[in-house]
Structure formats: C-alpha cells, structure tokens
Amino acid sequence: EDQVTQSPEALRLQEGESSSLNCSYTVSGLRGLFWYRQDPGKGPEFLFTLYSAGEEKEKERLKATLTKKESFLHITAPKPEDSATYLCAGIYGQNFVFGPGTRLSVLP
Amino acid sequence: DTAVSQTPKYLVTQMGNDKSIKCEQNLGHDTMYWYKQDSKKFLKIMFSYNNKELIINETVPNRFSPKSPDKAHLNLHINSLELGDSAVYFCASRRGLARNTGELFFGEGSRLTVL
C-alpha cells in the first residue's frame, strides 16, 4: 500500500524561528509530490508540486525540496499567519495519497 | 467566482437517513474526486471520475454512491447513514489524468454530523 508520512505531528515556533517539516513516502510508483496548506474549516490550498529529486520551489517564506525518499518544507522567519496544517501528498497512478499533516503554530 | 463549490456546507441528520452532497467545478477540469477527512484530519480518497467515468473506487461501503451527470458535477449520495459517517467530505478537481496536469483544487468541504 502506498504510504505518505509526515513529521512532526505538531510544531510550535516563535515568530522568526525557522524550521523544517518532513514528508516521507513510498518511493515506488510516485509520480509527483504536492504540498498543501489547510486552515481550520477550509479546504486544502495548493502550495507546491515537485516531480524530480533535487527539485526546489519557493514562495515567500516557504521552500519545498525533494530528495529520492523524502521532501522538506522549510519555513524561514515564520509569521503568525503561517499557522496552519501543512499536508503533503504523493500521486500514485491517479490517486493522491495524503499524509496526516503537520499542525504548525507560530506564536507572536 | 468559486472554482469548486460544494453544497451544503453543514449537514446534521439522524442515523438511518439518506443524504446527498453536491459538487460543481467551473474550471473546465476533466477529473473530479471525493475525499473524506475524519476527526484526526486524515484525508482519504473515496472516488474519482474522469469525464463522467468512474476511475477510482476505494474500499467504501456501498451505501455511498457517487454520480457524475457531466464532467463539471460530481454528487455523493449516502444511504442509511451511520454514526461513523460523520466527517468532512471534500470534493476536488484536476485538469486531467496525465502526470503533469497539475494539482487538485479543493472545495470548502461539507461537514456531515450523524446523530
């Protein structure tokens, strides 16, 4: 069974304190790796797509990277508005398999 | 103009009832999905349709029946509701099936509570 796991489950940061979130996935059959942000009571919102090991994508304070067996979402100098649950998903065949998410809280 | 819209947003009902959730996308996408997000926030695939044809049907009780009248709509009907069906149901769409046809676009979710 294709699996996507994420760590940590929850992360509390002070404003400005940089950190990274991890996503590990079943390597065989992976066609792409996606990062989403989900706010309470909302649907997931797309952040990044990564297709090849070594690929990096950046947007404001977020940078996503992909290696052969895991992906990282780096958050540089986070602000309270970055507080959300961050989900990663691998696409296998036509199915997006989601990880359980990392709940990020950024304290002012 | 909302890209993927679901109705209703909230649904509270008794065990044993039948209910439907509707989804529409105005993005011109070919592929649509239903996901279930349980109380632990885990998103699990239920069904997917491509151009009105069922392509993914995960291990879901047959009380759940999807219907796609056209490629812009994917509805979910649930018979004989059970307590364990309480969850948030998300509709999503994607441009197509090819590897590089982009990301999923999600609706705002429909929170179902079964009493």
PDB file of C-alpha atoms in Angstrom:
ATOM      1  CA  GLU A   1       0.000   0.000   0.000  1.00  0.00           C
ATOM      2  CA  ASP A   2       1.329   3.434  -0.926  1.00  0.00           C
ATOM      3  CA  GLN A   3       2.100   5.488   2.143  1.00  0.00           C
ATOM      4  CA  VAL A   4       2.902   9.068   2.988  1.00  0.00           C
ATOM      5  CA  THR A   5       4.002  10.010   6.494  1.00  0.00           C
ATOM      6  CA  GLN A   6       4.793  13.401   7.999  1.00  0.00           C
ATOM      7  CA  SER A   7       6.726  14.627  10.989  1.00  0.00           C
ATOM      8  CA  PRO A   8       6.452  16.204  13.405  1.00  0.00           C
ATOM      9  CA  GLU A   9       2.737  15.843  14.099  1.00  0.00           C
ATOM     10  CA  ALA A  10       2.668  19.316  15.635  1.00  0.00           C
ATOM     11  CA  LEU A  11       5.206  22.138  15.799  1.00  0.00           C
ATOM     12  CA  ARG A  12       5.184  25.335  17.816  1.00  0.00           C
ATOM     13  CA  LEU A  13       7.558  28.088  16.745  1.00  0.00           C
ATOM     14  CA  GLN A  14       8.221  31.598  17.890  1.00  0.00           C
ATOM     15  CA  GLU A  15       7.792  34.256  15.235  1.00  0.00           C
ATOM     16  CA  GLY A  16      11.041  34.416  13.250  1.00  0.00           C
ATOM     17  CA  GLU A  17      12.212  30.930  14.308  1.00  0.00           C
ATOM     18  CA  SER A  18      12.933  28.955  11.120  1.00  0.00           C
ATOM     19  CA  SER A  19      12.287  25.205  10.880  1.00  0.00           C
ATOM     20  CA  SER A  20      11.538  22.333   8.509  1.00  0.00           C
ATOM     21  CA  LEU A  21       8.682  19.883   8.105  1.00  0.00           C
ATOM     22  CA  ASN A  22       9.337  16.387   6.799  1.00  0.00           C
ATOM     23  CA  CYS A  23       7.365  14.200   4.393  1.00  0.00           C
ATOM     24  CA  SER A  24       8.389  10.589   3.692  1.00  0.00           C
ATOM     25  CA  TYR A  25       6.728   8.487   1.029  1.00  0.00           C
ATOM     26  CA  THR A  26       6.640   5.132  -0.716  1.00  0.00           C
ATOM     27  CA  VAL A  27       9.205   5.602  -3.467  1.00  0.00           C
ATOM     28  CA  SER A  28       7.954   3.007  -5.945  1.00  0.00           C
ATOM     29  CA  GLY A  29       5.322   4.403  -8.310  1.00  0.00           C
ATOM     30  CA  LEU A  30       5.495   8.015  -7.132  1.00  0.00           C
ATOM     31  CA  ARG A  31       4.582  10.369  -9.996  1.00  0.00           C
ATOM     32  CA  GLY A  32       4.790  13.653  -8.131  1.00  0.00           C
ATOM     33  CA  LEU A  33       4.829  15.205  -4.656  1.00  0.00           C
ATOM     34  CA  PHE A  34       2.487  18.014  -3.613  1.00  0.00           C
ATOM     35  CA  TRP A  35       2.375  20.354  -0.621  1.00  0.00           C
ATOM     36  CA  TYR A  36      -0.852  21.916   0.619  1.00  0.00           C
ATOM     37  CA  ARG A  37      -1.833  24.274   3.401  1.00  0.00           C
ATOM     38  CA  GLN A  38      -5.116  23.781   5.257  1.00  0.00           C
ATOM     39  CA  ASP A  39      -6.688  26.387   7.540  1.00  0.00           C
ATOM     40  CA  PRO A  40      -9.402  25.370  10.046  1.00  0.00           C
ATOM     41  CA  GLY A  41     -12.780  24.940   8.389  1.00  0.00           C
ATOM     42  CA  LYS A  42     -11.319  25.300   4.881  1.00  0.00           C
ATOM     43  CA  GLY A  43     -10.292  23.044   2.043  1.00  0.00           C
ATOM     44  CA  PRO A  44      -6.602  22.370   1.378  1.00  0.00           C
ATOM     45  CA  GLU A  45      -4.889  25.096  -0.649  1.00  0.00           C
ATOM     46  CA  PHE A  46      -2.152  24.185  -3.101  1.00  0.00           C
ATOM     47  CA  LEU A  47       1.410  25.336  -2.398  1.00  0.00           C
ATOM     48  CA  PHE A  48       3.945  23.382  -4.494  1.00  0.00           C
ATOM     49  CA  THR A  49       4.459  20.481  -6.880  1.00  0.00           C
ATOM     50  CA  LEU A  50       7.774  18.624  -7.104  1.00  0.00           C
ATOM     51  CA  TYR A  51       8.497  15.943  -9.677  1.00  0.00           C
ATOM     52  CA  SER A  52      12.214  15.140  -9.570  1.00  0.00           C
ATOM     53  CA  ALA A  53      14.828  14.574  -6.875  1.00  0.00           C
ATOM     54  CA  GLY A  54      16.838  17.750  -6.430  1.00  0.00           C
ATOM     55  CA  GLU A  55      13.951  20.000  -7.407  1.00  0.00           C
ATOM     56  CA  GLU A  56      13.209  23.061  -5.263  1.00  0.00           C
ATOM     57  CA  LYS A  57      10.290  25.515  -5.293  1.00  0.00           C
ATOM     58  CA  GLU A  58       9.984  28.741  -3.327  1.00  0.00           C
ATOM     59  CA  LYS A  59       7.152  31.081  -2.386  1.00  0.00           C
ATOM     60  CA  GLU A  60       7.562  33.893   0.130  1.00  0.00           C
ATOM     61  CA  ARG A  61       8.804  32.296   3.383  1.00  0.00           C
ATOM     62  CA  LEU A  62       8.289  28.712   2.171  1.00  0.00           C
ATOM     63  CA  LYS A  63      10.654  26.481   0.239  1.00  0.00           C
ATOM     64  CA  ALA A  64       9.916  22.893  -0.742  1.00  0.00           C
ATOM     65  CA  THR A  65      12.642  20.414  -1.644  1.00  0.00           C
ATOM     66  CA  LEU A  66      12.575  16.828  -2.876  1.00  0.00           C
ATOM     67  CA  THR A  67      15.120  14.026  -2.417  1.00  0.00           C
ATOM     68  CA  LYS A  68      14.870  10.421  -3.575  1.00  0.00           C
ATOM     69  CA  LYS A  69      12.927   9.348  -0.493  1.00  0.00           C
ATOM     70  CA  GLU A  70      11.569  12.436   1.265  1.00  0.00           C
ATOM     71  CA  SER A  71      10.504  16.032   0.898  1.00  0.00           C
ATOM     72  CA  PHE A  72      11.004  19.006   3.178  1.00  0.00           C
ATOM     73  CA  LEU A  73       9.044  22.185   3.613  1.00  0.00           C
ATOM     74  CA  HIS A  74      11.353  24.837   5.002  1.00  0.00           C
ATOM     75  CA  ILE A  75       9.794  27.834   6.709  1.00  0.00           C
ATOM     76  CA  THR A  76      12.093  30.842   7.066  1.00  0.00           C
ATOM     77  CA  ALA A  77      11.309  33.513   9.665  1.00  0.00           C
ATOM     78  CA  PRO A  78       7.675  32.447  10.033  1.00  0.00           C
ATOM     79  CA  LYS A  79       4.881  34.819  10.985  1.00  0.00           C
ATOM     80  CA  PRO A  80       1.695  34.048  12.966  1.00  0.00           C
ATOM     81  CA  GLU A  81      -0.286  33.990   9.703  1.00  0.00           C
ATOM     82  CA  ASP A  82       1.736  30.929   8.654  1.00  0.00           C
ATOM     83  CA  SER A  83      -0.078  28.943  11.363  1.00  0.00           C
ATOM     84  CA  ALA A  84      -1.982  26.136   9.635  1.00  0.00           C
ATOM     85  CA  THR A  85      -1.846  22.417   8.953  1.00  0.00           C
ATOM     86  CA  TYR A  86       0.586  21.533   6.173  1.00  0.00           C
ATOM     87  CA  LEU A  87      -0.208  18.431   4.163  1.00  0.00           C
ATOM     88  CA  CYS A  88       1.936  16.590   1.693  1.00  0.00           C
ATOM     89  CA  ALA A  89       0.548  14.204  -0.899  1.00  0.00           C
ATOM     90  CA  GLY A  90       2.104  11.749  -3.323  1.00  0.00           C
ATOM     91  CA  ILE A  91       0.404  10.892  -6.563  1.00  0.00           C
ATOM     92  CA  TYR A  92       0.341   7.165  -7.375  1.00  0.00           C
ATOM     93  CA  GLY A  93      -1.488   6.269 -10.551  1.00  0.00           C
ATOM     94  CA  GLN A  94      -4.454   8.630 -10.458  1.00  0.00           C
ATOM     95  CA  ASN A  95      -4.676   8.708  -6.682  1.00  0.00           C
ATOM     96  CA  PHE A  96      -3.371  11.467  -4.429  1.00  0.00           C
ATOM     97  CA  VAL A  97      -2.317   9.814  -1.154  1.00  0.00           C
ATOM     98  CA  PHE A  98      -2.181  12.353   1.665  1.00  0.00           C
ATOM     99  CA  GLY A  99      -0.042  12.313   4.772  1.00  0.00           C
ATOM    100  CA  PRO A 100      -1.572  13.046   8.191  1.00  0.00           C
ATOM    101  CA  GLY A 101      -0.289  16.626   8.216  1.00  0.00           C
ATOM    102  CA  THR A 102       1.863  18.784  10.470  1.00  0.00           C
ATOM    103  CA  ARG A 103      -0.024  21.288  12.592  1.00  0.00           C
ATOM    104  CA  LEU A 104       2.112  24.441  12.763  1.00  0.00           C
ATOM    105  CA  SER A 105       1.563  27.166  15.334  1.00  0.00           C
ATOM    106  CA  VAL A 106       3.610  30.359  15.117  1.00  0.00           C
ATOM    107  CA  LEU A 107       3.483  32.434  18.266  1.00  0.00           C
ATOM    108  CA  PRO A 108       3.950  36.233  18.185  1.00  0.00           C
TER     109      PRO A 108
ATOM    110  CA  ASP B   1     -16.450  33.107  -8.527  1.00  0.00           C
ATOM    111  CA  THR B   2     -15.790  29.891  -6.568  1.00  0.00           C
ATOM    112  CA  ALA B   3     -13.797  27.308  -8.539  1.00  0.00           C
ATOM    113  CA  VAL B   4     -15.053  24.185  -6.732  1.00  0.00           C
ATOM    114  CA  SER B   5     -18.283  24.620  -4.814  1.00  0.00           C
ATOM    115  CA  GLN B   6     -20.000  22.136  -2.539  1.00  0.00           C
ATOM    116  CA  THR B   7     -23.458  22.200  -1.012  1.00  0.00           C
ATOM    117  CA  PRO B   8     -24.463  22.009   1.707  1.00  0.00           C
ATOM    118  CA  LYS B   9     -21.596  23.232   3.875  1.00  0.00           C
ATOM    119  CA  TYR B  10     -23.141  21.711   7.000  1.00  0.00           C
ATOM    120  CA  LEU B  11     -25.439  18.719   7.318  1.00  0.00           C
ATOM    121  CA  VAL B  12     -26.875  17.388  10.584  1.00  0.00           C
ATOM    122  CA  THR B  13     -29.064  14.307  10.363  1.00  0.00           C
ATOM    123  CA  GLN B  14     -30.264  11.227  12.182  1.00  0.00           C
ATOM    124  CA  MET B  15     -28.900   7.707  11.819  1.00  0.00           C
ATOM    125  CA  GLY B  16     -30.644   5.751   9.096  1.00  0.00           C
ATOM    126  CA  ASN B  17     -31.446   8.781   6.925  1.00  0.00           C
ATOM    127  CA  ASP B  18     -30.311   9.272   3.330  1.00  0.00           C
ATOM    128  CA  LYS B  19     -28.491  12.451   2.288  1.00  0.00           C
ATOM    129  CA  SER B  20     -26.730  13.930  -0.732  1.00  0.00           C
ATOM    130  CA  ILE B  21     -23.844  16.346  -1.178  1.00  0.00           C
ATOM    131  CA  LYS B  22     -23.426  18.194  -4.465  1.00  0.00           C
ATOM    132  CA  CYS B  23     -20.229  19.430  -6.079  1.00  0.00           C
ATOM    133  CA  GLU B  24     -19.658  21.630  -9.098  1.00  0.00           C
ATOM    134  CA  GLN B  25     -16.436  22.927 -10.656  1.00  0.00           C
ATOM    135  CA  ASN B  26     -16.198  25.781 -13.157  1.00  0.00           C
ATOM    136  CA  LEU B  27     -12.540  25.211 -14.062  1.00  0.00           C
ATOM    137  CA  GLY B  28     -13.189  23.081 -17.124  1.00  0.00           C
ATOM    138  CA  HIS B  29     -11.378  20.148 -15.489  1.00  0.00           C
ATOM    139  CA  ASP B  30     -11.894  16.560 -16.629  1.00  0.00           C
ATOM    140  CA  THR B  31     -11.291  14.768 -13.324  1.00  0.00           C
ATOM    141  CA  MET B  32     -13.156  15.054 -10.033  1.00  0.00           C
ATOM    142  CA  TYR B  33     -12.696  13.388  -6.623  1.00  0.00           C
ATOM    143  CA  TRP B  34     -14.413  12.818  -3.302  1.00  0.00           C
ATOM    144  CA  TYR B  35     -12.245  12.708  -0.195  1.00  0.00           C
ATOM    145  CA  LYS B  36     -13.254  12.030   3.408  1.00  0.00           C
ATOM    146  CA  GLN B  37     -11.450  13.811   6.266  1.00  0.00           C
ATOM    147  CA  ASP B  38     -12.047  12.161   9.609  1.00  0.00           C
ATOM    148  CA  SER B  39     -11.721  13.589  13.107  1.00  0.00           C
ATOM    149  CA  LYS B  40      -7.942  13.003  13.012  1.00  0.00           C
ATOM    150  CA  LYS B  41      -7.812  15.190   9.891  1.00  0.00           C
ATOM    151  CA  PHE B  42      -6.685  12.324   7.650  1.00  0.00           C
ATOM    152  CA  LEU B  43      -7.766  12.864   4.015  1.00  0.00           C
ATOM    153  CA  LYS B  44      -8.725   9.595   2.354  1.00  0.00           C
ATOM    154  CA  ILE B  45      -9.747   9.085  -1.275  1.00  0.00           C
ATOM    155  CA  MET B  46     -13.219   7.677  -1.836  1.00  0.00           C
ATOM    156  CA  PHE B  47     -13.996   8.036  -5.543  1.00  0.00           C
ATOM    157  CA  SER B  48     -12.725   9.652  -8.694  1.00  0.00           C
ATOM    158  CA  TYR B  49     -14.365  10.281 -12.048  1.00  0.00           C
ATOM    159  CA  ASN B  50     -12.753  11.268 -15.320  1.00  0.00           C
ATOM    160  CA  ASN B  51     -15.114  12.632 -17.958  1.00  0.00           C
ATOM    161  CA  LYS B  52     -18.076  11.012 -16.158  1.00  0.00           C
ATOM    162  CA  GLU B  53     -16.351   7.622 -15.971  1.00  0.00           C
ATOM    163  CA  LEU B  54     -15.522   6.071 -12.574  1.00  0.00           C
ATOM    164  CA  ILE B  55     -11.754   5.507 -12.323  1.00  0.00           C
ATOM    165  CA  ILE B  56     -11.146   5.153  -8.585  1.00  0.00           C
ATOM    166  CA  ASN B  57     -13.451   3.320  -6.198  1.00  0.00           C
ATOM    167  CA  GLU B  58     -11.735   2.726  -2.884  1.00  0.00           C
ATOM    168  CA  THR B  59     -12.999   0.340  -0.226  1.00  0.00           C
ATOM    169  CA  VAL B  60     -16.071   2.335   0.628  1.00  0.00           C
ATOM    170  CA  PRO B  61     -19.391   0.834   1.853  1.00  0.00           C
ATOM    171  CA  ASN B  62     -21.867   0.517  -0.987  1.00  0.00           C
ATOM    172  CA  ARG B  63     -24.165   2.829   0.965  1.00  0.00           C
ATOM    173  CA  PHE B  64     -22.063   5.541  -0.703  1.00  0.00           C
ATOM    174  CA  SER B  65     -22.912   6.129  -4.350  1.00  0.00           C
ATOM    175  CA  PRO B  66     -21.269   8.810  -6.481  1.00  0.00           C
ATOM    176  CA  LYS B  67     -22.930  10.190  -9.586  1.00  0.00           C
ATOM    177  CA  SER B  68     -21.423  12.353 -12.310  1.00  0.00           C
ATOM    178  CA  PRO B  69     -24.116  13.731 -14.635  1.00  0.00           C
ATOM    179  CA  ASP B  70     -21.477  15.682 -16.581  1.00  0.00           C
ATOM    180  CA  LYS B  71     -17.784  16.394 -16.121  1.00  0.00           C
ATOM    181  CA  ALA B  72     -18.452  19.591 -14.149  1.00  0.00           C
ATOM    182  CA  HIS B  73     -20.535  17.856 -11.481  1.00  0.00           C
ATOM    183  CA  LEU B  74     -19.893  15.032  -9.034  1.00  0.00           C
ATOM    184  CA  ASN B  75     -22.501  14.295  -6.402  1.00  0.00           C
ATOM    185  CA  LEU B  76     -22.325  11.940  -3.445  1.00  0.00           C
ATOM    186  CA  HIS B  77     -25.371  10.126  -2.119  1.00  0.00           C
ATOM    187  CA  ILE B  78     -25.244   8.284   1.192  1.00  0.00           C
ATOM    188  CA  ASN B  79     -27.909   5.780   2.239  1.00  0.00           C
ATOM    189  CA  SER B  80     -28.719   4.567   5.744  1.00  0.00           C
ATOM    190  CA  LEU B  81     -26.348   6.947   7.489  1.00  0.00           C
ATOM    191  CA  GLU B  82     -24.294   5.626  10.418  1.00  0.00           C
ATOM    192  CA  LEU B  83     -22.514   7.417  13.266  1.00  0.00           C
ATOM    193  CA  GLY B  84     -19.133   6.578  11.692  1.00  0.00           C
ATOM    194  CA  ASP B  85     -20.057   8.521   8.562  1.00  0.00           C
ATOM    195  CA  SER B  86     -19.633  11.769  10.490  1.00  0.00           C
ATOM    196  CA  ALA B  87     -16.723  13.592   8.836  1.00  0.00           C
ATOM    197  CA  VAL B  88     -15.902  16.420   6.476  1.00  0.00           C
ATOM    198  CA  TYR B  89     -16.308  15.451   2.823  1.00  0.00           C
ATOM    199  CA  PHE B  90     -14.204  17.303   0.281  1.00  0.00           C
ATOM    200  CA  CYS B  91     -14.753  17.496  -3.426  1.00  0.00           C
ATOM    201  CA  ALA B  92     -11.739  18.217  -5.617  1.00  0.00           C
ATOM    202  CA  SER B  93     -10.975  18.558  -9.295  1.00  0.00           C
ATOM    203  CA  ARG B  94      -7.918  18.249 -11.504  1.00  0.00           C
ATOM    204  CA  ARG B  95      -7.250  19.221 -15.093  1.00  0.00           C
ATOM    205  CA  GLY B  96      -6.728  15.647 -16.259  1.00  0.00           C
ATOM    206  CA  LEU B  97      -5.036  12.324 -15.658  1.00  0.00           C
ATOM    207  CA  ALA B  98      -1.574  12.877 -17.094  1.00  0.00           C
ATOM    208  CA  ARG B  99       1.351  13.192 -14.714  1.00  0.00           C
ATOM    209  CA  ASN B 100       1.868  16.901 -15.339  1.00  0.00           C
ATOM    210  CA  THR B 101      -1.766  18.024 -15.306  1.00  0.00           C
ATOM    211  CA  GLY B 102      -1.266  19.867 -12.072  1.00  0.00           C
ATOM    212  CA  GLU B 103      -2.677  19.890  -8.621  1.00  0.00           C
ATOM    213  CA  LEU B 104      -6.015  19.151  -7.005  1.00  0.00           C
ATOM    214  CA  PHE B 105      -8.324  22.099  -6.423  1.00  0.00           C
ATOM    215  CA  PHE B 106     -10.488  21.568  -3.343  1.00  0.00           C
ATOM    216  CA  GLY B 107     -13.901  22.794  -2.332  1.00  0.00           C
ATOM    217  CA  GLU B 108     -14.553  24.201   1.125  1.00  0.00           C
ATOM    218  CA  GLY B 109     -15.862  20.904   2.460  1.00  0.00           C
ATOM    219  CA  SER B 110     -19.226  19.602   3.686  1.00  0.00           C
ATOM    220  CA  ARG B 111     -19.330  18.761   7.386  1.00  0.00           C
ATOM    221  CA  LEU B 112     -21.687  15.834   7.992  1.00  0.00           C
ATOM    222  CA  THR B 113     -22.822  15.080  11.540  1.00  0.00           C
ATOM    223  CA  VAL B 114     -24.854  11.941  12.142  1.00  0.00           C
ATOM    224  CA  LEU B 115     -26.748  11.826  15.470  1.00  0.00           C
TER     225      LEU B 115
END
